[in-house]
Amino acid sequence: MMYQLLPSAYQSQEINRLTLAYFVISGLDILGALDRVDKDAVVSWVLSLQAHPRNKADLSNGQFCGFRGSRSSQFLPDNNV
């Protein structure tokens, strides 16, 4: 479900995939159609976007952790740029 490509009209919003999912799920709730969503798959997908510290030093150095907007934002920054 969440691992599929976005429709071409929305591919520029890939980085906002988690936000889009929030609004889609909210819309389904308003329509009373949450039963159409595989809740376990959604929870698993959301948790897969969680950013964890790479080591304990990251925690003590004040590195931020949280959630990334999509899989494409999980790549490490290129240090050669």
Backbone as CSV, one residue per row, in Angstrom:
resi,resn,N_x,N_y,N_z,CA_x,CA_y,CA_z,C_x,C_y,C_z
1,MET,0.825,-1.193,0.000,0.000,0.000,0.000,0.868,1.255,0.000
2,MET,1.595,1.527,1.059,2.399,2.740,1.147,3.693,2.631,0.346
3,TYR,4.074,1.419,-0.029,5.337,1.235,-0.725,5.205,1.461,-2.225
4,GLN,3.989,1.613,-2.713,3.783,1.828,-4.137,4.183,3.248,-4.512
5,LEU,4.463,3.423,-5.786,4.766,4.766,-6.283,3.518,5.632,-6.224
6,LEU,3.727,6.909,-5.995,2.616,7.849,-6.039,2.196,8.055,-7.488
7,PRO,0.924,8.396,-7.721,0.515,8.734,-9.089,1.379,9.873,-9.625
8,SER,1.575,9.911,-10.921,2.515,10.870,-11.510,2.210,12.315,-11.129
9,ALA,0.956,12.662,-10.969,0.608,14.041,-10.599,1.091,14.409,-9.196
10,TYR,1.374,13.401,-8.372,1.774,13.650,-6.986,3.228,13.283,-6.698
11,GLN,3.983,12.865,-7.694,5.344,12.408,-7.439,6.253,13.496,-6.901
12,SER,5.945,14.742,-7.176,6.760,15.825,-6.606,6.542,15.947,-5.100
13,GLN,5.521,15.285,-4.591,5.213,15.320,-3.160,5.752,14.094,-2.418
14,GLU,6.639,13.345,-3.042,7.198,12.135,-2.423,7.748,12.419,-1.031
15,ILE,8.433,13.525,-0.864,9.044,13.850,0.417,7.987,14.084,1.497
16,ASN,6.768,14.376,1.092,5.669,14.635,2.025,4.743,13.439,2.185
17,ARG,5.214,12.272,1.844,4.359,11.081,1.844,3.706,10.830,3.198
18,LEU,4.420,11.027,4.278,3.851,10.804,5.606,2.727,11.805,5.878
19,THR,2.917,13.044,5.476,1.872,14.060,5.640,0.656,13.723,4.782
20,LEU,0.890,13.292,3.552,-0.220,12.897,2.684,-0.997,11.740,3.298
21,ALA,-0.287,10.777,3.870,-0.948,9.640,4.512,-1.828,10.112,5.663
22,TYR,-1.349,11.083,6.423,-2.141,11.629,7.529,-3.475,12.177,7.013
23,PHE,-3.424,12.968,5.958,-4.653,13.568,5.443,-5.568,12.531,4.792
24,VAL,-4.996,11.533,4.144,-5.810,10.467,3.557,-6.525,9.691,4.656
25,ILE,-5.802,9.340,5.704,-6.407,8.585,6.803,-7.443,9.434,7.530
26,SER,-7.164,10.721,7.704,-8.148,11.620,8.326,-9.418,11.703,7.482
27,GLY,-9.247,11.779,6.168,-10.400,11.809,5.275,-11.220,10.536,5.357
28,LEU,-10.548,9.396,5.418,-11.269,8.133,5.565,-12.024,8.082,6.882
29,ASP,-11.442,8.651,7.937,-12.117,8.695,9.229,-13.383,9.543,9.139
30,ILE,-13.288,10.699,8.502,-14.458,11.576,8.343,-15.562,10.862,7.561
31,LEU,-15.161,10.076,6.572,-16.130,9.345,5.755,-16.615,8.058,6.419
32,GLY,-16.064,7.742,7.588,-16.451,6.513,8.277,-15.955,5.270,7.567
33,ALA,-14.805,5.369,6.917,-14.292,4.258,6.117,-12.925,3.774,6.594
34,LEU,-12.624,3.956,7.868,-11.321,3.503,8.375,-11.164,1.990,8.310
35,ASP,-12.273,1.274,8.203,-12.187,-0.182,8.109,-11.533,-0.631,6.803
36,ARG,-11.354,0.272,5.860,-10.703,-0.059,4.581,-9.184,-0.019,4.672
37,VAL,-8.671,0.385,5.818,-7.229,0.543,5.996,-6.692,-0.615,6.830
38,ASP,-5.594,-1.196,6.384,-4.902,-2.223,7.168,-4.079,-1.500,8.232
39,LYS,-4.644,-1.398,9.428,-4.027,-0.596,10.489,-2.626,-1.078,10.842
40,ASP,-2.424,-2.377,10.890,-1.099,-2.912,11.220,-0.067,-2.521,10.161
41,ALA,-0.463,-2.532,8.899,0.455,-2.142,7.821,0.795,-0.660,7.918
42,VAL,-0.188,0.175,8.260,0.062,1.609,8.387,1.014,1.876,9.540
43,VAL,0.764,1.248,10.688,1.637,1.437,11.855,3.054,0.987,11.528
44,SER,3.186,-0.157,10.894,4.504,-0.673,10.530,5.219,0.285,9.578
45,TRP,4.500,0.813,8.596,5.089,1.743,7.637,5.530,3.031,8.316
46,VAL,4.675,3.588,9.173,5.021,4.832,9.868,6.256,4.619,10.737
47,LEU,6.294,3.532,11.481,7.450,3.271,12.340,8.718,3.015,11.527
48,SER,8.578,2.540,10.294,9.763,2.322,9.454,10.410,3.644,9.046
49,LEU,9.682,4.746,9.170,10.207,6.068,8.824,10.841,6.773,10.014
50,GLN,10.874,6.090,11.159,11.444,6.705,12.354,12.958,6.839,12.218
51,ALA,13.459,7.998,12.581,14.902,8.269,12.528,15.509,7.947,13.887
52,HIS,16.448,7.038,13.892,17.134,6.646,15.120,18.541,7.235,15.125
53,PRO,19.073,7.534,16.306,20.470,7.992,16.353,21.394,6.863,15.910
54,ARG,22.480,7.216,15.244,23.423,6.194,14.775,24.248,5.619,15.917
55,ASN,24.484,6.437,16.953,25.248,5.956,18.105,24.931,6.836,19.309
56,LYS,25.463,6.470,20.470,25.170,7.225,21.693,25.743,8.632,21.645
57,ALA,26.817,8.829,20.898,27.409,10.164,20.787,26.436,11.128,20.109
58,ASP,25.653,10.628,19.157,24.659,11.483,18.505,23.653,12.022,19.511
59,LEU,23.288,11.193,20.477,22.338,11.635,21.501,22.937,12.727,22.375
60,SER,24.176,12.550,22.785,24.799,13.531,23.672,25.205,14.805,22.930
61,ASN,25.341,14.735,21.603,25.693,15.916,20.812,24.476,16.729,20.398
62,GLY,23.303,16.325,20.850,22.091,17.074,20.536,21.511,16.803,19.167
63,GLN,21.843,15.662,18.572,21.276,15.310,17.272,19.773,15.082,17.423
64,PHE,19.026,15.500,16.429,17.583,15.341,16.466,17.179,14.001,15.876
65,CYS,16.164,13.419,16.441,15.578,12.192,15.921,14.080,12.443,15.789
66,GLY,13.417,11.624,15.060,11.982,11.800,14.848,11.551,10.959,13.670
67,PHE,10.779,11.543,12.773,10.277,10.818,11.621,10.663,11.534,10.338
68,ARG,11.004,10.739,9.333,11.294,11.277,8.008,9.999,11.283,7.208
69,GLY,9.907,12.151,6.249,8.682,12.279,5.461,8.448,11.158,4.472
70,SER,9.517,10.472,4.065,9.388,9.393,3.089,10.660,8.561,3.094
71,ARG,10.635,7.474,2.352,11.823,6.622,2.235,12.980,7.359,1.571
72,SER,12.672,8.246,0.634,13.742,8.928,-0.095,14.540,9.868,0.795
73,SER,14.002,10.266,1.926,14.739,11.159,2.826,15.557,10.385,3.852
74,GLN,15.647,9.069,3.709,16.416,8.263,4.648,17.865,8.086,4.233
75,PHE,18.226,8.583,3.068,19.605,8.452,2.622,20.495,9.403,3.404
76,LEU,21.691,8.968,3.704,22.630,9.835,4.402,23.055,10.973,3.485
77,PRO,23.304,12.149,4.037,23.737,13.264,3.192,25.077,12.955,2.532
78,ASP,25.249,13.466,1.342,26.485,13.258,0.602,27.527,14.243,1.118
79,ASN,28.567,13.743,1.716,29.605,14.594,2.287,30.552,15.155,1.234
80,ASN,30.416,14.727,-0.009,31.305,15.182,-1.075,30.800,16.432,-1.779
81,VAL,29.662,16.907,-1.396,29.069,18.059,-2.091,29.563,19.343,-1.498
